[in-house]
């Protein structure tokens, strides 16, 4: 995405619209839906830094999401402001990534998905065994529960995530990690410290995922401690990013939007029809449309441009 | 302790059979089929349907084998044949992604058709066990172990005696050289994949006799992939040995840490092995 006047205006007006949305429309359903959307965007964008830009497909993102949720919840319930708790959750996720994710990066890169999947399962089972009861908020916390503060916090975390990803990707680090994705051997031969950059990308990605987990912990009154560790939280960002557009900044946002729309359409049906449809679309996209849905928009715009020029010639 | 070991060995045999299916496609074509576990669960539902029609679970294995062979052929033709010529790393990555999507499709389709409830096939002999030297041996587990041994014997004969088995081994060693010697690579890949899927029928029935629900496929796949990585590539006996090793290891860990951490043990060993011994514990390099 290029920085030009039109794009900046578009982004600012979108953010302003989202800021005033709860004021304009007093629908709790819509606010909850947007909250979910911000959470998905945070998760998918953070996954995209590692999977899309660095080329390390992780199937264990739920471990970092869950870790953030767990730690944020405990810090927050310890009477510490939620903002600090969120940062604490993010840092704990990054530390977890440093401890267990870095050894995974040492594996041959083809085994990275399976290694991270194993880690996510270990985390889910272990947390489920240590904390088998659901954690609920106490009375005073429930009394001051307010959906609007959740909405704005989730919105700011999502915007923060996109901003961080943007700054990282369009920096020297971004060039290095994209070089690693394209050809790791060649990047190393040109003097890029590939392992160091992969670790950096993993840690930033987990930090952001941990903050997303913090939003989850802040939003829900009661949940099983291992539910943010469930594998579906690892599969979700993989699906939405691939379908929206791998390695682009707009892609995960588009993917999350489609996913949320489908899941609302099929909300009343038994089972998860939207995951079924998304799974099938995912296969087709991996096979035939590696650029994701974003690339369709780009192509059609190009086609319109060409047609426009042709018309112009005829005139 | 003896009892724990027996259960470990019988479970290990099951892990070994699951791993054989995964190892076949991974060894020959470097495809990592995450959906293998889901295909096993699909087979378990098939076996349940046949059981309700009055067919014994063990008698349903050949039927399931044929059905799964056809499913494997269709899956390969439609999804997995597009990246045969890719480099090794890309083949693993692409096949993994496709299989990941496939896994979601199969799991959710199964939930839609059969609901998320836990099912179990219960023939008259399901709870029977007999006692030898103070150790109880369940009949079904024993049958599973015997089936595993028979399967390995048949596979061994297949790979060493038949032309097609030899071509599979040749392709797994060096697919370019094999194709220069006149081996039809596409056909070899197709048949290997289909055989791998049809091998899922035996664990299908054995898992069907325990308990299953639509989403447990990935957990069984994990057991299999742990065994494959422990075993290294290119040796079906190594796969079976590693299966027994994992089964016994889990049994011992249950003895010391309690049942909830059974799965964690295997996974932790798996991560350690991937980091420390990328070639596997019992593996030979290459071939």
Short mmCIF file of N, CA, C and O in Angstrom, two decimals, chain B residues 18-104:
data_model
loop_
_atom_site.label_atom_id
_atom_site.label_comp_id
_atom_site.label_asym_id
_atom_site.label_seq_id
_atom_site.Cartn_x
_atom_site.Cartn_y
_atom_site.Cartn_z
N UNK B 18 -0.87 -45.81 12.18
CA UNK B 18 -1.20 -44.46 11.73
C UNK B 18 0.00 -43.84 11.04
O UNK B 18 -0.09 -43.25 9.97
N UNK B 19 1.17 -44.03 11.68
CA UNK B 19 2.38 -43.41 11.16
C UNK B 19 2.77 -43.97 9.79
O UNK B 19 3.31 -43.25 8.96
N UNK B 20 2.45 -45.27 9.55
CA UNK B 20 2.82 -45.86 8.25
C UNK B 20 2.18 -45.08 7.11
O UNK B 20 2.84 -44.80 6.09
N UNK B 21 0.90 -44.73 7.27
CA UNK B 21 0.21 -43.98 6.22
C UNK B 21 0.85 -42.64 5.98
O UNK B 21 1.03 -42.21 4.84
N UNK B 22 1.21 -41.96 7.07
CA UNK B 22 1.82 -40.63 6.93
C UNK B 22 3.22 -40.76 6.33
O UNK B 22 3.61 -39.98 5.46
N UNK B 23 3.96 -41.79 6.81
CA UNK B 23 5.34 -41.96 6.36
C UNK B 23 5.40 -42.29 4.87
O UNK B 23 6.32 -41.87 4.17
N UNK B 24 4.39 -43.02 4.38
CA UNK B 24 4.42 -43.41 2.97
C UNK B 24 4.40 -42.17 2.06
O UNK B 24 5.26 -42.02 1.19
N UNK B 25 3.46 -41.26 2.28
CA UNK B 25 3.44 -40.07 1.42
C UNK B 25 4.61 -39.14 1.74
O UNK B 25 5.16 -38.52 0.84
N UNK B 26 4.99 -39.07 3.00
CA UNK B 26 6.08 -38.15 3.33
C UNK B 26 7.41 -38.67 2.78
O UNK B 26 8.21 -37.90 2.23
N UNK B 27 7.62 -39.97 2.90
CA UNK B 27 8.87 -40.54 2.42
C UNK B 27 8.96 -40.50 0.91
O UNK B 27 10.00 -40.15 0.35
N UNK B 28 7.89 -40.88 0.21
CA UNK B 28 7.96 -41.01 -1.24
C UNK B 28 7.88 -39.64 -1.92
O UNK B 28 8.64 -39.33 -2.81
N UNK B 29 6.92 -38.82 -1.50
CA UNK B 29 6.70 -37.59 -2.26
C UNK B 29 6.94 -36.32 -1.47
O UNK B 29 6.73 -35.23 -1.97
N UNK B 30 7.37 -36.43 -0.20
CA UNK B 30 7.57 -35.24 0.65
C UNK B 30 6.29 -34.42 0.77
O UNK B 30 6.32 -33.20 0.69
N UNK B 31 5.17 -35.11 0.87
CA UNK B 31 3.90 -34.45 1.17
C UNK B 31 3.61 -34.68 2.64
O UNK B 31 3.74 -35.79 3.12
N UNK B 32 3.21 -33.63 3.33
CA UNK B 32 2.86 -33.79 4.73
C UNK B 32 1.34 -33.64 4.82
O UNK B 32 0.80 -32.56 4.70
N UNK B 33 0.67 -34.77 5.00
CA UNK B 33 -0.79 -34.78 4.93
C UNK B 33 -1.40 -34.63 6.32
O UNK B 33 -1.69 -35.62 6.99
N UNK B 34 -1.64 -33.38 6.74
CA UNK B 34 -2.23 -33.14 8.07
C UNK B 34 -3.62 -33.74 8.16
O UNK B 34 -4.12 -34.03 9.22
N UNK B 35 -4.27 -33.89 6.99
CA UNK B 35 -5.66 -34.36 7.01
C UNK B 35 -5.75 -35.86 7.25
O UNK B 35 -6.85 -36.40 7.32
N UNK B 36 -4.60 -36.55 7.39
CA UNK B 36 -4.64 -38.00 7.56
C UNK B 36 -5.49 -38.40 8.76
O UNK B 36 -6.28 -39.34 8.69
N UNK B 37 -5.33 -37.65 9.87
CA UNK B 37 -6.12 -37.94 11.06
C UNK B 37 -7.60 -37.79 10.79
O UNK B 37 -8.42 -38.62 11.22
N UNK B 38 -7.97 -36.74 10.05
CA UNK B 38 -9.38 -36.52 9.75
C UNK B 38 -9.92 -37.62 8.85
O UNK B 38 -11.07 -38.04 8.99
N UNK B 39 -9.06 -38.11 7.93
CA UNK B 39 -9.50 -39.21 7.06
C UNK B 39 -9.74 -40.47 7.89
O UNK B 39 -10.67 -41.24 7.63
N UNK B 40 -8.89 -40.67 8.91
CA UNK B 40 -9.08 -41.81 9.80
C UNK B 40 -10.44 -41.72 10.49
O UNK B 40 -11.21 -42.68 10.57
N UNK B 41 -10.76 -40.50 10.98
CA UNK B 41 -12.03 -40.31 11.68
C UNK B 41 -13.20 -40.51 10.71
O UNK B 41 -14.22 -41.10 11.06
N UNK B 42 -13.01 -40.05 9.46
CA UNK B 42 -14.03 -40.28 8.43
C UNK B 42 -14.27 -41.78 8.26
O UNK B 42 -15.41 -42.25 8.21
N UNK B 43 -13.16 -42.54 8.22
CA UNK B 43 -13.26 -43.99 8.12
C UNK B 43 -13.98 -44.58 9.33
O UNK B 43 -14.76 -45.52 9.20
N UNK B 44 -13.73 -44.01 10.51
CA UNK B 44 -14.39 -44.51 11.71
C UNK B 44 -15.90 -44.34 11.60
O UNK B 44 -16.66 -45.23 11.98
N UNK B 45 -16.35 -43.20 11.05
CA UNK B 45 -17.79 -43.02 10.86
C UNK B 45 -18.32 -44.03 9.85
O UNK B 45 -19.41 -44.58 10.02
N UNK B 46 -17.51 -44.28 8.79
CA UNK B 46 -17.92 -45.29 7.81
C UNK B 46 -18.11 -46.63 8.47
O UNK B 46 -19.10 -47.33 8.23
N UNK B 47 -17.16 -46.97 9.34
CA UNK B 47 -17.22 -48.25 10.03
C UNK B 47 -18.44 -48.31 10.94
O UNK B 47 -19.10 -49.36 11.06
N UNK B 48 -18.77 -47.17 11.56
CA UNK B 48 -19.95 -47.10 12.44
C UNK B 48 -21.22 -47.35 11.64
O UNK B 48 -22.10 -48.12 12.06
N UNK B 49 -21.29 -46.74 10.44
CA UNK B 49 -22.48 -46.93 9.59
C UNK B 49 -22.61 -48.41 9.21
O UNK B 49 -23.69 -49.01 9.32
N UNK B 50 -21.46 -49.02 8.81
CA UNK B 50 -21.50 -50.43 8.42
C UNK B 50 -21.88 -51.31 9.61
O UNK B 50 -22.60 -52.30 9.45
N UNK B 51 -21.40 -50.91 10.81
CA UNK B 51 -21.71 -51.70 12.00
C UNK B 51 -23.21 -51.68 12.27
O UNK B 51 -23.81 -52.70 12.63
N UNK B 52 -23.84 -50.51 12.06
CA UNK B 52 -25.29 -50.42 12.28
C UNK B 52 -26.06 -51.24 11.27
O UNK B 52 -27.19 -51.65 11.51
N UNK B 53 -25.43 -51.47 10.08
CA UNK B 53 -26.06 -52.33 9.08
C UNK B 53 -25.82 -53.80 9.40
O UNK B 53 -26.26 -54.68 8.67
N UNK B 54 -25.06 -54.06 10.48
CA UNK B 54 -24.85 -55.43 10.89
C UNK B 54 -23.55 -56.05 10.44
O UNK B 54 -23.39 -57.26 10.44
N UNK B 55 -22.59 -55.22 10.02
CA UNK B 55 -21.30 -55.78 9.59
C UNK B 55 -20.30 -55.61 10.73
O UNK B 55 -20.19 -54.52 11.32
N UNK B 56 -19.57 -56.66 11.04
CA UNK B 56 -18.58 -56.59 12.11
C UNK B 56 -17.49 -55.57 11.77
O UNK B 56 -17.08 -55.47 10.61
N UNK B 57 -17.02 -54.78 12.77
CA UNK B 57 -16.01 -53.75 12.48
C UNK B 57 -14.78 -54.29 11.76
O UNK B 57 -14.29 -53.67 10.81
N UNK B 58 -14.29 -55.46 12.19
CA UNK B 58 -13.08 -55.98 11.56
C UNK B 58 -13.34 -56.45 10.14
O UNK B 58 -12.48 -56.37 9.28
N UNK B 59 -14.59 -56.92 9.89
CA UNK B 59 -14.94 -57.33 8.53
C UNK B 59 -15.12 -56.13 7.62
O UNK B 59 -15.06 -56.24 6.40
N UNK B 60 -15.33 -54.94 8.24
CA UNK B 60 -15.57 -53.77 7.39
C UNK B 60 -14.27 -53.16 6.88
O UNK B 60 -14.30 -52.28 6.03
N UNK B 61 -13.12 -53.64 7.40
CA UNK B 61 -11.85 -53.05 6.97
C UNK B 61 -11.64 -53.10 5.45
O UNK B 61 -11.31 -52.09 4.84
N UNK B 62 -11.85 -54.29 4.80
CA UNK B 62 -11.63 -54.31 3.34
C UNK B 62 -12.53 -53.33 2.58
O UNK B 62 -12.07 -52.66 1.65
N UNK B 63 -13.80 -53.23 3.02
CA UNK B 63 -14.72 -52.29 2.35
C UNK B 63 -14.20 -50.86 2.49
O UNK B 63 -14.12 -50.11 1.51
N UNK B 64 -13.83 -50.52 3.74
CA UNK B 64 -13.32 -49.17 3.99
C UNK B 64 -12.08 -48.90 3.17
O UNK B 64 -11.87 -47.81 2.65
N UNK B 65 -11.23 -49.94 3.05
CA UNK B 65 -9.98 -49.79 2.30
C UNK B 65 -10.27 -49.36 0.87
O UNK B 65 -9.65 -48.42 0.36
N UNK B 66 -11.25 -50.02 0.26
CA UNK B 66 -11.57 -49.71 -1.14
C UNK B 66 -12.13 -48.29 -1.23
O UNK B 66 -11.71 -47.49 -2.08
N UNK B 67 -13.07 -47.96 -0.30
CA UNK B 67 -13.68 -46.63 -0.36
C UNK B 67 -12.61 -45.55 -0.16
O UNK B 67 -12.54 -44.56 -0.89
N UNK B 68 -11.75 -45.75 0.84
CA UNK B 68 -10.73 -44.74 1.13
C UNK B 68 -9.72 -44.64 -0.01
O UNK B 68 -9.20 -43.56 -0.31
N UNK B 69 -9.45 -45.79 -0.67
CA UNK B 69 -8.54 -45.77 -1.83
C UNK B 69 -9.11 -44.84 -2.90
O UNK B 69 -8.40 -44.00 -3.46
N UNK B 70 -10.43 -44.98 -3.15
CA UNK B 70 -11.07 -44.13 -4.15
C UNK B 70 -11.03 -42.66 -3.72
O UNK B 70 -10.72 -41.78 -4.52
N UNK B 71 -11.34 -42.41 -2.42
CA UNK B 71 -11.30 -41.04 -1.92
C UNK B 71 -9.90 -40.46 -2.11
O UNK B 71 -9.72 -39.33 -2.56
N UNK B 72 -8.88 -41.27 -1.78
CA UNK B 72 -7.50 -40.82 -1.94
C UNK B 72 -7.19 -40.46 -3.37
O UNK B 72 -6.56 -39.44 -3.66
N UNK B 73 -7.66 -41.31 -4.33
CA UNK B 73 -7.42 -41.03 -5.74
C UNK B 73 -8.04 -39.70 -6.14
O UNK B 73 -7.40 -38.86 -6.78
N UNK B 74 -9.30 -39.51 -5.70
CA UNK B 74 -9.99 -38.26 -6.06
C UNK B 74 -9.27 -37.06 -5.46
O UNK B 74 -9.03 -36.05 -6.14
N UNK B 75 -8.89 -37.17 -4.17
CA UNK B 75 -8.21 -36.06 -3.51
C UNK B 75 -6.91 -35.73 -4.22
O UNK B 75 -6.59 -34.56 -4.46
N UNK B 76 -6.15 -36.79 -4.57
CA UNK B 76 -4.87 -36.52 -5.22
C UNK B 76 -5.08 -35.84 -6.57
O UNK B 76 -4.43 -34.84 -6.87
N UNK B 77 -6.02 -36.41 -7.36
CA UNK B 77 -6.25 -35.86 -8.70
C UNK B 77 -6.70 -34.40 -8.62
O UNK B 77 -6.30 -33.58 -9.42
N UNK B 78 -7.57 -34.09 -7.62
CA UNK B 78 -8.12 -32.74 -7.64
C UNK B 78 -7.26 -31.73 -6.89
O UNK B 78 -7.19 -30.58 -7.30
N UNK B 79 -6.59 -32.13 -5.82
CA UNK B 79 -5.87 -31.13 -5.01
C UNK B 79 -4.36 -31.31 -4.99
O UNK B 79 -3.62 -30.34 -4.99
N UNK B 80 -3.88 -32.56 -4.90
CA UNK B 80 -2.47 -32.74 -4.57
C UNK B 80 -1.58 -32.96 -5.78
O UNK B 80 -0.39 -33.15 -5.64
N UNK B 81 -2.14 -32.96 -7.00
CA UNK B 81 -1.31 -33.26 -8.16
C UNK B 81 -0.73 -31.99 -8.79
O UNK B 81 -0.01 -32.06 -9.77
N UNK B 82 -1.02 -30.82 -8.17
CA UNK B 82 -0.62 -29.58 -8.83
C UNK B 82 0.82 -29.17 -8.57
O UNK B 82 1.34 -28.30 -9.22
N UNK B 83 1.45 -29.77 -7.56
CA UNK B 83 2.81 -29.30 -7.26
C UNK B 83 3.80 -30.45 -7.19
O UNK B 83 4.71 -30.46 -6.36
N UNK B 84 3.63 -31.44 -8.10
CA UNK B 84 4.53 -32.60 -8.09
C UNK B 84 5.97 -32.18 -8.34
O UNK B 84 6.90 -32.67 -7.72
N UNK B 85 6.19 -31.22 -9.24
CA UNK B 85 7.55 -30.90 -9.64
C UNK B 85 8.24 -29.86 -8.78
O UNK B 85 9.36 -29.46 -9.08
N UNK B 86 7.59 -29.42 -7.71
CA UNK B 86 8.19 -28.36 -6.89
C UNK B 86 9.41 -28.86 -6.12
O UNK B 86 9.65 -30.05 -6.02
N UNK B 87 10.17 -27.91 -5.53
CA UNK B 87 11.30 -28.31 -4.70
C UNK B 87 10.78 -28.89 -3.39
O UNK B 87 9.62 -28.72 -3.04
N UNK B 88 11.67 -29.58 -2.67
CA UNK B 88 11.22 -30.33 -1.49
C UNK B 88 10.52 -29.45 -0.47
O UNK B 88 9.42 -29.75 -0.01
N UNK B 89 11.15 -28.31 -0.13
CA UNK B 89 10.56 -27.43 0.87
C UNK B 89 9.19 -26.93 0.45
O UNK B 89 8.25 -26.91 1.24
N UNK B 90 9.08 -26.53 -0.83
CA UNK B 90 7.80 -26.03 -1.32
C UNK B 90 6.73 -27.10 -1.35
O UNK B 90 5.56 -26.83 -1.15
N UNK B 91 7.17 -28.36 -1.65
CA UNK B 91 6.20 -29.45 -1.68
C UNK B 91 5.62 -29.66 -0.28
O UNK B 91 4.41 -29.79 -0.11
N UNK B 92 6.51 -29.66 0.74
CA UNK B 92 6.02 -29.86 2.11
C UNK B 92 5.06 -28.74 2.47
O UNK B 92 3.96 -28.98 2.97
N UNK B 93 5.47 -27.50 2.18
CA UNK B 93 4.66 -26.36 2.59
C UNK B 93 3.30 -26.36 1.90
O UNK B 93 2.26 -26.22 2.54
N UNK B 94 3.30 -26.57 0.57
CA UNK B 94 2.03 -26.53 -0.17
C UNK B 94 1.11 -27.66 0.23
O UNK B 94 -0.08 -27.45 0.46
N UNK B 95 1.69 -28.89 0.32
CA UNK B 95 0.83 -30.02 0.67
C UNK B 95 0.25 -29.82 2.06
O UNK B 95 -0.91 -30.13 2.32
N UNK B 96 1.07 -29.25 2.95
CA UNK B 96 0.61 -29.01 4.31
C UNK B 96 -0.56 -28.03 4.33
O UNK B 96 -1.56 -28.25 5.01
N UNK B 97 -0.45 -26.98 3.53
CA UNK B 97 -1.53 -25.99 3.51
C UNK B 97 -2.81 -26.57 2.93
O UNK B 97 -3.90 -26.39 3.48
N UNK B 98 -2.66 -27.30 1.80
CA UNK B 98 -3.84 -27.91 1.19
C UNK B 98 -4.50 -28.87 2.17
O UNK B 98 -5.72 -28.86 2.38
N UNK B 99 -3.65 -29.70 2.80
CA UNK B 99 -4.19 -30.69 3.73
C UNK B 99 -4.83 -30.00 4.93
O UNK B 99 -5.82 -30.48 5.47
N UNK B 100 -4.29 -28.86 5.31
CA UNK B 100 -4.86 -28.10 6.42
C UNK B 100 -6.29 -27.66 6.08
O UNK B 100 -7.22 -27.85 6.87
N UNK B 101 -6.46 -27.11 4.86
CA UNK B 101 -7.80 -26.73 4.42
C UNK B 101 -8.72 -27.94 4.36
O UNK B 101 -9.87 -27.89 4.81
N UNK B 102 -8.17 -29.03 3.84
CA UNK B 102 -8.94 -30.27 3.71
C UNK B 102 -9.40 -30.77 5.07
O UNK B 102 -10.54 -31.21 5.24
N UNK B 103 -8.49 -30.65 6.05
CA UNK B 103 -8.81 -31.10 7.40
C UNK B 103 -10.00 -30.32 7.95
O UNK B 103 -10.94 -30.89 8.50
N UNK B 104 -9.97 -28.99 7.76
CA UNK B 104 -11.09 -28.17 8.24
C UNK B 104 -12.38 -28.58 7.55
O UNK B 104 -13.43 -28.69 8.18
#
